[in-house]
Amino acid sequence: MLKIALGQMDVIPGRPDLNTKKMLDMIHQARTQQADIIVFPEMAIPGYLIGDMWEQQSFIRDCEAFGQDIIAAAAGICVIFGNVAVDWEKRGDDGRPRKYNACFVAQNGKLVPDHRFPYPFRIKTLHPNYREFDDTRHFYSLRKLALDLKQDTESLLLPVTIKVSGKEYHLGCIICEDGWNDDYTVDPIAALAANGPVDLYINISSSPFTLGKNNKRNRVFSSQARDTATPLIYVNTVGGQNNGKTVYTFDGFSTVYNCAGEIITYCPPFREKLEYIELDPENGGLNHIPVAAADDNNISSMYQAISYGINKFLSTINMKKVVIGASGGIDSAVSAALYAKILGPENVLLVNMPSKYNSQTTKDLAAQLAANLRCLYTVIPIQEAVDLTISQISQTAVVCPANKKTHHLNITPFITENIQARDRSSRLLAGIAATFGGGFTCNANKSELTVGYSTLYGDQAGFLATLADLWKHQVYQLAGYLNSCIYEEEVIPQATIDIVPSAELSPDQAVDEGKGDPIIYPYHDYLFRSFIEYWHKATPEDILTWYQEGSLEEKLGCEAGIVSRLFPSPKEFITDLERWWNLYAGMGLAKRIQSPPVLAVSRRAYGFDHREAQNGSYYTRAYNNLKAKILSTC
């Protein structure tokens, strides 16, 4: 019987000193509880998403030294942990000393030896190069090492043998992506089984949260345990890490599967926890009663991830106060409810900044929101400043040096809209936030970010785009959840939920007349989602093909019948499609590149998760041919 401690820890990226201290504390606790083994996550010492800090040799040496501290602490207990490993005598593909993403197994104050393997640690085999991952930029994989050694990769996937109370146990140690091997030519689990015996698989991970990901993880890892008839332990980190443009939460959800693939225990998500389980590898953990896994594909998980992510990011940048532009609309209301719950209402200042286009309805709703949340509140009208800006620009002569001719700039209604948005953010919110001793938020949602329906240096500014990975319908879902489950009262006024979404920047957006945004969210949310979140990203060719086939609504997942209601003819449908595609690949992209960091919750978030080049919109030959064919029959 093995008593195993799962060290689900909050790994602080770039702080090996703090992480090591935490690990030493957990080792001490586990030893006190007479645990035989303690398992920590992947890259538990340095953190995982630390950018090009991996190019700092002094930092790498520090991580190695802290790793030695953990090895020395492995007395009376076996410690399994992730850290960077360096072969200073060899070079990686970048010409720097060769680094490995490694799993260390320490016992009796030293690493467990294995003469069959070239290093006293195990190396990550599969390096993900999709979404936010960029492992091959810095690390040498086991597959590359196998090529150097002129061996098959599978031959290097060897179990680690430890002794506990005089008995040998064979551990199949893998690192994160090694367990997600369906699309790779190497299957580390199968190779370890072939080179076995294996008594227990251990997957140390640093796996960011994605809505519904743990459900899939349970299916994948359960299958691996069941297919090999071997228990599997998965240990993941919690906390927040980022790659500059995208902020990620790590949910933990460390889990133990018995040899039948059943879950027998797991750590709660988004919480640091030292969990213990007594496991007998000989019976595969079948003596434990299986437990039901928590569903992470619901609004509760979304709220938990967003709330946790905000909290972690605020702590990282040491921000304790926040200013929010409260328009009376749904996005700013949801932001206010989130930040008030995290920081306390006394540290959240809501600012309503009406122009002549803002209705009394939304002004009253902004005030009601502040009263419900008990946040600080102020009203600062912007019309005088907007008029001054328009006057300064339109009345100032522009001179041509060559012929001394002068002309005046013409301010269009569209430019007037942008002037209002920038006055609110670049002038007022920025100045108020500095005075208040905090930062101001970006309230843009994913639908707006997709097509640039926000103003650069205006409402697309701020220190964090909290809602920018939520489609508009998800923002509404979150509003309902905040009222019913978090506050258990109507803090976000129902009228804010019911009112037509509108920027209120012109007479064409008068909410009291039912006029609002040009985005028809029940359809465009799903259209835009296909552009970015589908694994095989949809293009106008795909959309038009599905439209012609009559399968578009099924493919997008939107309401049945909505397309024909919105677009009576193919011409109108194509005009709408091309309008938004051009914005998505054009001005929307130009704005996204300069947007604040996005808090990720979906399968593909903007920022470094979804990498974009400013190449303009493109229509394939097949699209143009299909378009011509459809329009010719109208």
XYZ file of C-alpha atoms in Angstrom:
634
model
C 0.000 0.000 0.000
C 1.329 3.431 -0.964
C 0.242 6.633 0.708
C 0.519 9.324 -1.964
C 0.223 13.081 -1.526
C -0.966 15.181 -4.460
C 0.740 18.560 -4.203
C -1.732 20.721 -6.129
C 0.078 24.012 -5.638
C -0.270 27.609 -6.751
C 2.831 27.962 -8.904
C 3.979 31.576 -9.137
C 5.631 32.071 -12.549
C 9.181 33.373 -12.434
C 9.524 32.906 -8.647
C 11.480 29.705 -7.980
C 12.262 30.958 -4.478
C 8.613 31.192 -3.427
C 7.634 27.976 -5.194
C 10.455 26.040 -3.560
C 9.526 27.322 -0.118
C 5.956 26.170 -0.678
C 7.134 22.771 -1.911
C 9.367 22.303 1.126
C 6.429 23.117 3.404
C 4.246 20.583 1.596
C 6.983 17.942 1.761
C 7.217 18.495 5.504
C 3.442 18.165 5.880
C 3.359 15.020 3.751
C 6.209 13.455 5.689
C 4.402 14.265 8.944
C 1.373 12.435 7.564
C 3.652 9.477 6.746
C 3.155 9.756 2.994
C 5.399 7.552 0.879
C 5.300 9.742 -2.227
C 4.481 13.377 -2.918
C 3.847 14.541 -6.477
C 4.161 18.149 -7.665
C 3.146 19.657 -11.030
C 5.133 20.270 -14.204
C 7.604 23.166 -13.904
C 6.669 23.528 -10.245
C 9.856 25.442 -9.465
C 10.152 28.027 -12.287
C 6.553 28.244 -13.499
C 5.498 27.433 -17.045
C 4.469 30.621 -18.870
C 7.438 32.894 -18.216
C 8.248 34.085 -21.744
C 11.885 34.502 -22.648
C 13.063 34.389 -19.059
C 14.194 30.950 -20.246
C 17.025 32.772 -22.015
C 18.443 34.116 -18.728
C 21.217 31.751 -17.681
C 21.333 33.148 -14.151
C 17.626 32.353 -13.753
C 18.169 28.811 -15.046
C 21.023 28.255 -12.597
C 18.786 29.499 -9.803
C 16.099 26.978 -10.772
C 18.712 24.213 -10.744
C 19.896 25.257 -7.274
C 16.356 25.312 -5.893
C 15.817 21.904 -7.457
C 18.751 20.623 -5.443
C 17.023 21.894 -2.292
C 13.969 19.777 -3.138
C 16.120 16.724 -3.867
C 17.894 17.123 -0.529
C 14.505 17.275 1.226
C 13.545 13.850 -0.167
C 14.432 12.023 3.044
C 11.965 9.417 4.226
C 9.713 10.281 1.307
C 9.873 10.071 -2.501
C 9.442 13.453 -4.165
C 8.364 13.752 -7.802
C 8.446 17.250 -9.255
C 8.819 19.261 -12.434
C 11.701 21.626 -13.135
C 13.927 22.776 -15.960
C 16.956 20.527 -16.504
C 20.074 21.734 -18.324
C 22.877 19.964 -20.148
C 25.459 22.740 -20.134
C 27.779 20.803 -22.430
C 25.288 20.533 -25.282
C 23.350 23.066 -27.317
C 19.704 23.350 -28.186
C 18.358 24.410 -31.566
C 18.708 28.053 -30.529
C 22.442 27.715 -29.819
C 21.968 28.125 -26.074
C 22.708 25.450 -23.444
C 20.263 22.613 -23.943
C 17.225 22.753 -21.685
C 14.693 20.030 -20.965
C 11.229 20.190 -19.488
C 11.898 17.454 -16.957
C 10.352 15.249 -14.298
C 12.635 14.551 -11.315
C 12.199 11.585 -8.984
C 14.134 11.968 -5.732
C 14.519 9.613 -2.795
C 16.969 9.430 0.118
C 18.295 12.897 -0.673
C 19.270 12.143 -4.268
C 17.794 11.445 -7.664
C 16.756 7.875 -8.337
C 19.471 6.434 -10.621
C 18.795 4.587 -13.867
C 21.780 3.459 -15.925
C 19.507 2.768 -18.907
C 18.705 6.465 -19.399
C 21.214 9.200 -20.336
C 20.092 11.571 -17.552
C 18.991 11.170 -13.914
C 15.573 12.613 -14.766
C 12.824 12.021 -17.305
C 12.188 14.325 -20.275
C 8.979 15.585 -21.832
C 8.414 13.664 -25.056
C 5.718 15.671 -26.826
C 6.022 19.442 -27.094
C 2.766 21.263 -27.878
C 3.024 23.996 -30.469
C -0.591 25.146 -30.681
C -2.746 27.683 -28.872
C -0.650 29.357 -26.144
C 2.034 26.671 -26.134
C 5.479 27.215 -27.619
C 7.614 24.558 -25.960
C 10.023 23.960 -28.846
C 11.124 27.601 -28.662
C 13.084 26.799 -25.509
C 13.187 23.069 -24.782
C 14.674 19.947 -26.289
C 12.220 17.070 -26.471
C 12.789 13.368 -25.913
C 12.046 12.844 -29.602
C 14.960 15.106 -30.536
C 17.217 13.432 -28.004
C 16.341 10.061 -29.520
C 17.463 11.321 -32.925
C 20.758 12.498 -31.419
C 21.283 9.101 -29.833
C 20.143 7.288 -32.985
C 17.509 5.411 -30.995
C 13.763 5.011 -31.264
C 11.909 7.434 -29.010
C 9.904 4.540 -27.582
C 13.067 2.817 -26.349
C 13.804 5.819 -24.094
C 10.388 5.804 -22.447
C 11.345 3.788 -19.395
C 9.631 3.438 -16.021
C 11.395 4.741 -12.910
C 11.895 2.173 -10.150
C 11.658 3.234 -6.515
C 11.695 1.242 -3.284
C 9.202 1.805 -0.490
C 9.425 -0.345 2.644
C 11.681 -2.726 0.777
C 9.280 -3.222 -2.114
C 9.896 -2.099 -5.686
C 7.381 0.032 -7.556
C 7.665 0.939 -11.231
C 6.428 4.424 -12.086
C 5.537 5.542 -15.595
C 6.364 9.250 -15.379
C 5.038 11.501 -18.127
C 4.676 15.259 -18.490
C 1.405 16.957 -19.468
C 1.205 16.755 -23.286
C 2.596 13.214 -23.180
C -0.875 12.180 -22.065
C -2.587 13.984 -24.983
C -0.976 11.888 -27.687
C -3.808 11.047 -30.098
C -2.412 13.175 -32.938
C 1.264 12.337 -32.440
C 3.300 9.513 -33.957
C 4.582 8.564 -30.491
C 2.355 7.179 -27.711
C 4.311 7.571 -24.434
C 1.763 5.594 -22.403
C 1.925 2.614 -24.757
C 5.733 2.783 -24.912
C 6.045 2.816 -21.122
C 3.693 -0.167 -20.905
C 5.767 -2.050 -23.480
C 8.977 -1.277 -21.551
C 7.329 -2.105 -18.234
C 6.159 -3.371 -15.946
C 4.362 -0.208 -14.805
C 2.590 -0.180 -11.452
C 1.439 3.396 -11.570
C 1.343 6.179 -14.172
C 2.100 9.695 -12.977
C 1.292 12.683 -15.173
C 2.681 15.981 -13.886
C 1.071 18.890 -15.680
C 0.760 22.630 -16.067
C -2.528 22.697 -17.937
C -4.506 25.955 -18.266
C -8.244 26.081 -17.767
C -10.541 25.923 -20.768
C -14.296 25.632 -20.394
C -15.125 21.919 -20.599
C -11.493 20.795 -20.762
C -11.551 18.755 -17.568
C -14.476 16.742 -18.878
C -12.377 15.790 -21.901
C -9.321 15.188 -19.732
C -11.269 12.707 -17.644
C -12.365 10.842 -20.759
C -8.795 10.683 -22.117
C -7.035 9.718 -18.885
C -9.760 7.292 -17.820
C -9.303 5.500 -21.128
C -5.521 5.319 -20.626
C -5.880 3.823 -17.153
C -8.514 1.376 -18.340
C -6.639 0.320 -21.495
C -3.429 -0.357 -19.580
C -5.223 -1.745 -16.495
C -2.975 0.546 -14.424
C -3.856 3.358 -11.990
C -3.009 6.877 -13.137
C -2.297 9.970 -11.050
C -2.641 13.394 -12.639
C -1.295 16.426 -10.748
C -1.900 19.905 -12.130
C -1.090 23.390 -10.903
C -3.449 26.135 -9.858
C -2.904 29.893 -10.037
C -2.609 32.437 -12.811
C 0.042 32.762 -15.486
C 0.223 34.772 -18.690
C 2.208 35.174 -21.877
C 1.820 38.933 -22.028
C -1.244 39.240 -24.250
C -3.368 36.435 -22.809
C -3.990 35.686 -19.140
C -4.653 32.062 -18.143
C -6.025 30.427 -15.041
C -4.916 26.955 -13.975
C -7.691 24.948 -12.402
C -5.790 22.045 -10.864
C -8.433 19.326 -10.783
C -5.657 16.855 -9.884
C -7.221 13.410 -10.194
C -6.555 9.751 -9.403
C -7.954 7.016 -11.683
C -8.066 3.347 -10.744
C -7.107 0.557 -13.153
C -10.686 0.459 -14.455
C -10.477 4.126 -15.415
C -12.793 5.223 -12.617
C -12.105 8.409 -10.676
C -11.407 7.617 -7.037
C -10.456 11.082 -5.811
C -9.739 14.570 -7.111
C -8.683 17.941 -5.760
C -11.186 20.805 -5.899
C -10.572 23.216 -8.776
C -8.886 26.591 -8.342
C -7.687 25.791 -4.845
C -4.263 24.885 -3.506
C -4.596 21.520 -1.810
C -2.431 18.734 -0.435
C -4.600 15.690 -1.055
C -3.792 12.182 0.211
C -4.801 8.801 -1.084
C -3.786 5.302 -0.038
C -3.349 3.252 -3.177
C -2.499 -0.392 -3.551
C -1.040 -0.850 -7.059
C -1.582 -4.588 -6.803
C -5.375 -4.209 -6.836
C -5.216 -1.116 -9.039
C -7.075 1.090 -6.583
C -10.278 -0.905 -6.972
C -10.754 -0.882 -3.202
C -11.836 2.775 -3.414
C -15.404 3.756 -4.160
C -15.531 5.686 -7.458
C -16.614 9.313 -7.275
C -18.433 11.431 -9.844
C -16.352 14.065 -11.593
C -17.479 17.667 -11.399
C -18.785 19.149 -14.643
C -16.672 22.103 -15.781
C -18.671 23.031 -18.892
C -21.238 25.311 -17.297
C -21.790 28.885 -16.210
C -20.603 28.092 -12.686
C -17.183 27.011 -13.979
C -17.019 30.062 -16.214
C -17.688 32.368 -13.287
C -15.186 30.538 -11.110
C -12.450 30.816 -13.737
C -13.096 34.496 -14.441
C -13.346 35.480 -10.786
C -10.235 33.477 -9.931
C -8.356 34.891 -12.920
C -9.175 38.490 -12.044
C -8.104 37.923 -8.457
C -4.799 36.333 -9.458
C -4.015 38.995 -12.071
C -4.762 41.833 -9.648
C -2.439 40.223 -7.111
C 0.287 39.808 -9.733
C 0.268 43.495 -10.675
C -0.465 44.584 -7.080
C -3.646 46.461 -7.990
C -6.165 46.966 -5.214
C -8.555 49.525 -6.715
C -10.440 49.639 -9.991
C -12.352 52.270 -11.937
C -15.136 51.153 -14.286
C -16.952 53.231 -16.858
C -20.583 52.408 -16.038
C -22.794 53.050 -19.054
C -25.963 51.400 -17.808
C -25.332 48.537 -20.252
C -24.753 44.864 -19.632
C -20.975 44.638 -20.138
C -19.985 47.323 -17.646
C -22.612 46.017 -15.199
C -21.134 42.511 -15.259
C -17.617 43.915 -14.862
C -18.732 45.987 -11.891
C -20.392 43.006 -10.204
C -17.274 40.878 -10.684
C -14.808 43.446 -9.349
C -17.029 44.498 -6.451
C -17.188 40.896 -5.254
C -13.410 40.448 -5.551
C -12.105 43.796 -4.256
C -14.977 44.937 -2.095
C -17.352 47.724 -3.229
C -15.340 50.394 -1.409
C -12.444 49.758 -3.797
C -14.516 50.000 -6.976
C -15.421 53.393 -8.439
C -18.159 53.452 -11.083
C -18.123 56.480 -13.386
C -21.044 57.428 -15.595
C -19.944 59.764 -18.407
C -23.002 60.870 -20.365
C -23.033 62.863 -23.571
C -26.131 64.376 -25.170
C -26.860 60.970 -26.722
C -27.171 59.078 -23.444
C -30.726 58.389 -22.363
C -32.101 59.021 -18.932
C -32.875 55.308 -18.884
C -29.245 54.200 -18.998
C -28.087 56.987 -16.701
C -30.604 55.824 -14.101
C -29.535 52.200 -14.585
C -25.879 53.079 -13.967
C -26.828 54.828 -10.717
C -29.038 51.909 -9.692
C -26.199 49.441 -10.339
C -23.837 51.418 -8.094
C -26.473 51.595 -5.358
C -27.177 47.855 -5.577
C -23.493 46.955 -5.412
C -22.735 49.699 -2.850
C -19.818 50.862 -5.004
C -18.432 54.368 -5.107
C -20.128 56.377 -7.859
C -19.760 59.617 -9.737
C -21.202 61.290 -12.823
C -18.957 63.344 -15.107
C -20.648 64.636 -18.303
C -18.401 64.743 -21.365
C -20.360 66.902 -23.821
C -18.457 70.124 -23.084
C -15.091 68.398 -23.603
C -16.317 66.642 -26.749
C -17.578 69.934 -28.186
C -14.248 71.551 -27.398
C -12.334 68.783 -29.163
C -14.587 69.015 -32.225
C -14.206 72.782 -32.260
C -10.434 72.650 -31.934
C -10.069 70.159 -34.769
C -12.600 71.659 -37.171
C -11.612 75.297 -36.662
C -7.853 74.864 -36.833
C -6.370 75.585 -40.262
C -4.114 72.980 -41.876
C -1.426 74.635 -44.014
C 0.395 73.160 -47.024
C 4.013 74.432 -46.866
C 4.477 74.206 -50.650
C 1.723 76.620 -51.729
C 0.583 78.116 -48.411
C -2.981 76.999 -49.075
C -5.103 76.166 -46.069
C -8.032 73.889 -45.428
C -10.012 72.621 -42.461
C -10.583 69.052 -41.327
C -14.111 67.718 -41.609
C -15.445 65.833 -38.613
C -18.000 63.221 -39.633
C -20.657 61.747 -37.328
C -18.580 58.552 -37.130
C -15.522 60.512 -35.964
C -17.709 62.252 -33.394
C -18.625 58.834 -31.990
C -14.954 57.933 -31.596
C -14.132 61.258 -29.981
C -16.718 60.534 -27.296
C -15.336 57.054 -26.611
C -11.750 58.281 -26.412
C -12.667 61.215 -24.196
C -14.246 58.822 -21.730
C -11.306 56.425 -21.571
C -8.084 58.176 -22.558
C -8.894 61.389 -20.699
C -11.375 60.752 -17.914
C -11.029 57.118 -16.869
C -7.229 57.195 -17.129
C -7.041 60.379 -15.054
C -9.574 59.175 -12.493
C -7.859 55.808 -12.130
C -4.505 57.462 -11.458
C -6.112 59.745 -8.878
C -8.040 56.865 -7.289
C -4.851 54.804 -7.072
C -5.870 51.989 -9.391
C -6.520 51.065 -12.999
C -9.512 51.188 -15.296
C -11.079 48.201 -16.989
C -11.756 47.301 -20.593
C -15.357 46.083 -20.803
C -15.302 44.880 -24.431
C -16.736 41.431 -25.093
C -15.491 38.896 -27.647
C -18.110 39.775 -30.250
C -17.000 43.414 -30.250
C -13.324 42.486 -30.263
C -13.828 40.185 -33.243
C -14.984 42.919 -35.607
C -13.487 45.979 -33.947
C -16.804 47.306 -32.658
C -14.959 49.338 -30.053
C -12.761 52.394 -30.201
C -8.994 52.155 -30.157
C -7.651 54.150 -27.184
C -11.294 54.456 -26.131
C -13.489 51.679 -24.799
C -10.904 49.141 -25.972
C -8.382 50.553 -23.477
C -7.755 49.391 -19.923
C -5.421 47.203 -17.884
C -7.325 43.932 -18.479
C -10.058 42.856 -20.904
C -11.996 40.758 -18.424
C -14.931 39.845 -20.670
C -13.074 39.701 -23.976
C -13.239 35.907 -24.191
C -17.008 35.839 -23.668
C -19.524 36.114 -26.480
C -22.370 38.496 -25.821
C -24.833 35.727 -24.967
C -22.346 34.437 -22.381
C -22.155 37.903 -20.817
C -25.927 37.767 -20.350
C -25.664 34.275 -18.857
C -23.027 35.516 -16.432
C -25.229 38.451 -15.436
C -28.039 36.097 -14.532
C -25.666 33.838 -12.592
C -24.217 36.776 -10.637
C -27.703 37.863 -9.594
C -29.128 34.453 -8.750
C -26.159 32.505 -7.374
C -23.378 34.874 -6.294
C -25.199 37.872 -4.845
C -28.549 36.085 -4.487
C -30.301 39.357 -5.245
C -30.815 41.576 -8.255
C -27.656 43.673 -8.188
C -27.574 43.960 -11.982
C -30.920 45.626 -12.736
C -33.258 43.498 -14.831
C -33.779 46.499 -17.089
C -30.067 46.420 -17.926
C -30.484 42.804 -18.997
C -33.629 43.593 -20.997
C -32.587 46.817 -22.710
C -31.287 46.749 -26.294
C -27.449 46.715 -26.342
C -26.220 50.103 -27.553
C -23.118 52.284 -27.491
C -25.328 55.430 -27.340
C -22.923 57.491 -29.417
C -25.389 58.899 -31.966
C -29.136 59.357 -32.594
C -29.040 56.083 -34.528
C -28.309 54.278 -31.241
C -31.141 55.683 -29.130
C -32.074 52.896 -26.730
C -35.470 54.327 -25.838
C -36.359 53.987 -29.515
C -35.114 50.391 -29.596
C -32.019 51.319 -31.603
C -28.758 49.614 -30.728
C -25.661 47.810 -31.927
C -25.324 46.688 -35.563
C -24.233 43.225 -34.354
C -27.178 40.830 -34.191
C -25.812 38.746 -31.359
C -28.091 35.656 -31.584
C -26.612 35.058 -35.040
C -23.301 36.914 -35.219
C -21.982 35.492 -31.929
C -22.053 32.060 -33.551
C -20.770 33.238 -36.923
C -17.815 34.979 -35.305
C -17.145 31.993 -33.084
C -16.633 29.839 -36.173
C -13.915 32.253 -37.353
C -11.763 31.805 -34.254
C -12.796 28.894 -32.015
C -13.294 26.057 -34.493
C -10.252 23.793 -34.666
C -10.484 24.083 -38.455
C -11.289 27.770 -38.526
C -14.210 28.650 -40.764
C -13.796 31.094 -43.639
C -16.355 32.699 -45.981
C -15.956 29.661 -48.251
C -17.146 27.352 -45.452
C -19.955 29.679 -44.385
C -21.295 30.134 -47.901
C -21.072 26.401 -48.597
C -23.069 25.614 -45.456
C -25.564 28.343 -46.373
C -26.107 26.844 -49.820
C -26.428 23.336 -48.376
C -28.958 24.500 -45.799
C -26.790 23.316 -42.889
C -25.452 26.680 -41.695
C -27.454 26.955 -38.474
C -26.587 23.393 -37.515
C -22.885 23.985 -38.221
C -22.808 27.248 -36.257
C -25.018 26.061 -33.403
C -27.332 29.053 -33.573
C -31.126 29.164 -33.474
C -32.903 27.303 -36.255
C -34.599 29.603 -38.761
C -32.732 32.750 -37.762
C -30.772 33.058 -41.017
C -33.819 33.223 -43.280
C -35.476 35.725 -40.931
C -32.479 38.028 -41.007
C -31.571 37.669 -44.672
C -34.481 37.264 -47.079
C -32.140 36.845 -50.049
C -28.641 35.408 -50.695
C -27.437 38.871 -51.688
C -28.217 40.258 -48.241
C -26.608 37.248 -46.598
C -23.401 37.627 -48.615
C -23.240 41.380 -48.009
C -23.481 40.791 -44.261
C -20.895 38.003 -44.326
C -18.361 40.063 -46.241
C -18.922 43.126 -44.066
C -17.962 41.288 -40.904
C -15.206 39.179 -42.474
C -13.514 42.331 -43.789
C -13.695 43.900 -40.340
C -12.504 40.721 -38.616
C -9.419 40.462 -40.837
C -8.942 44.223 -41.188
C -9.676 46.981 -38.687
C -10.749 44.549 -35.980
C -7.385 42.835 -36.183
C -5.493 46.131 -36.145
C -7.306 47.051 -32.950
C -6.890 43.618 -31.319
C -3.128 43.789 -31.634
C -3.194 46.910 -29.441
C -5.866 45.711 -27.031
C -5.277 44.955 -23.325
C -4.488 41.416 -22.147
C -7.450 39.068 -22.495
C -8.545 36.738 -19.690
C -8.928 33.343 -21.402
C -11.732 30.872 -20.699
C -12.609 29.490 -24.158
C -10.945 27.014 -26.497
C -9.307 29.936 -28.333
C -8.814 33.419 -26.900
C -7.485 36.525 -28.584
C -3.894 37.484 -27.892
C -1.010 35.031 -28.000
C -3.502 32.160 -28.013
C -4.822 33.178 -31.446
C -1.854 34.443 -33.433
C -2.662 36.877 -36.199
C -0.820 38.712 -38.969
C -2.120 41.939 -40.505
C -2.565 40.653 -44.046
C -6.046 41.927 -44.804
C -9.080 39.897 -45.776
C -8.832 37.093 -48.322
C -11.498 35.205 -50.267
C -10.644 31.860 -51.790
C -11.229 31.009 -55.437
C -13.894 28.519 -54.436
C -15.720 31.217 -52.468
C -15.720 33.661 -55.362
C -16.969 30.986 -57.760
C -19.730 29.900 -55.386
C -20.740 33.508 -54.732
C -21.006 34.223 -58.463
C -23.071 31.075 -58.994
C -25.501 31.874 -56.173
C -25.968 35.518 -57.167
C -26.483 34.641 -60.818
C -29.596 32.661 -59.914
C -31.162 35.373 -57.761
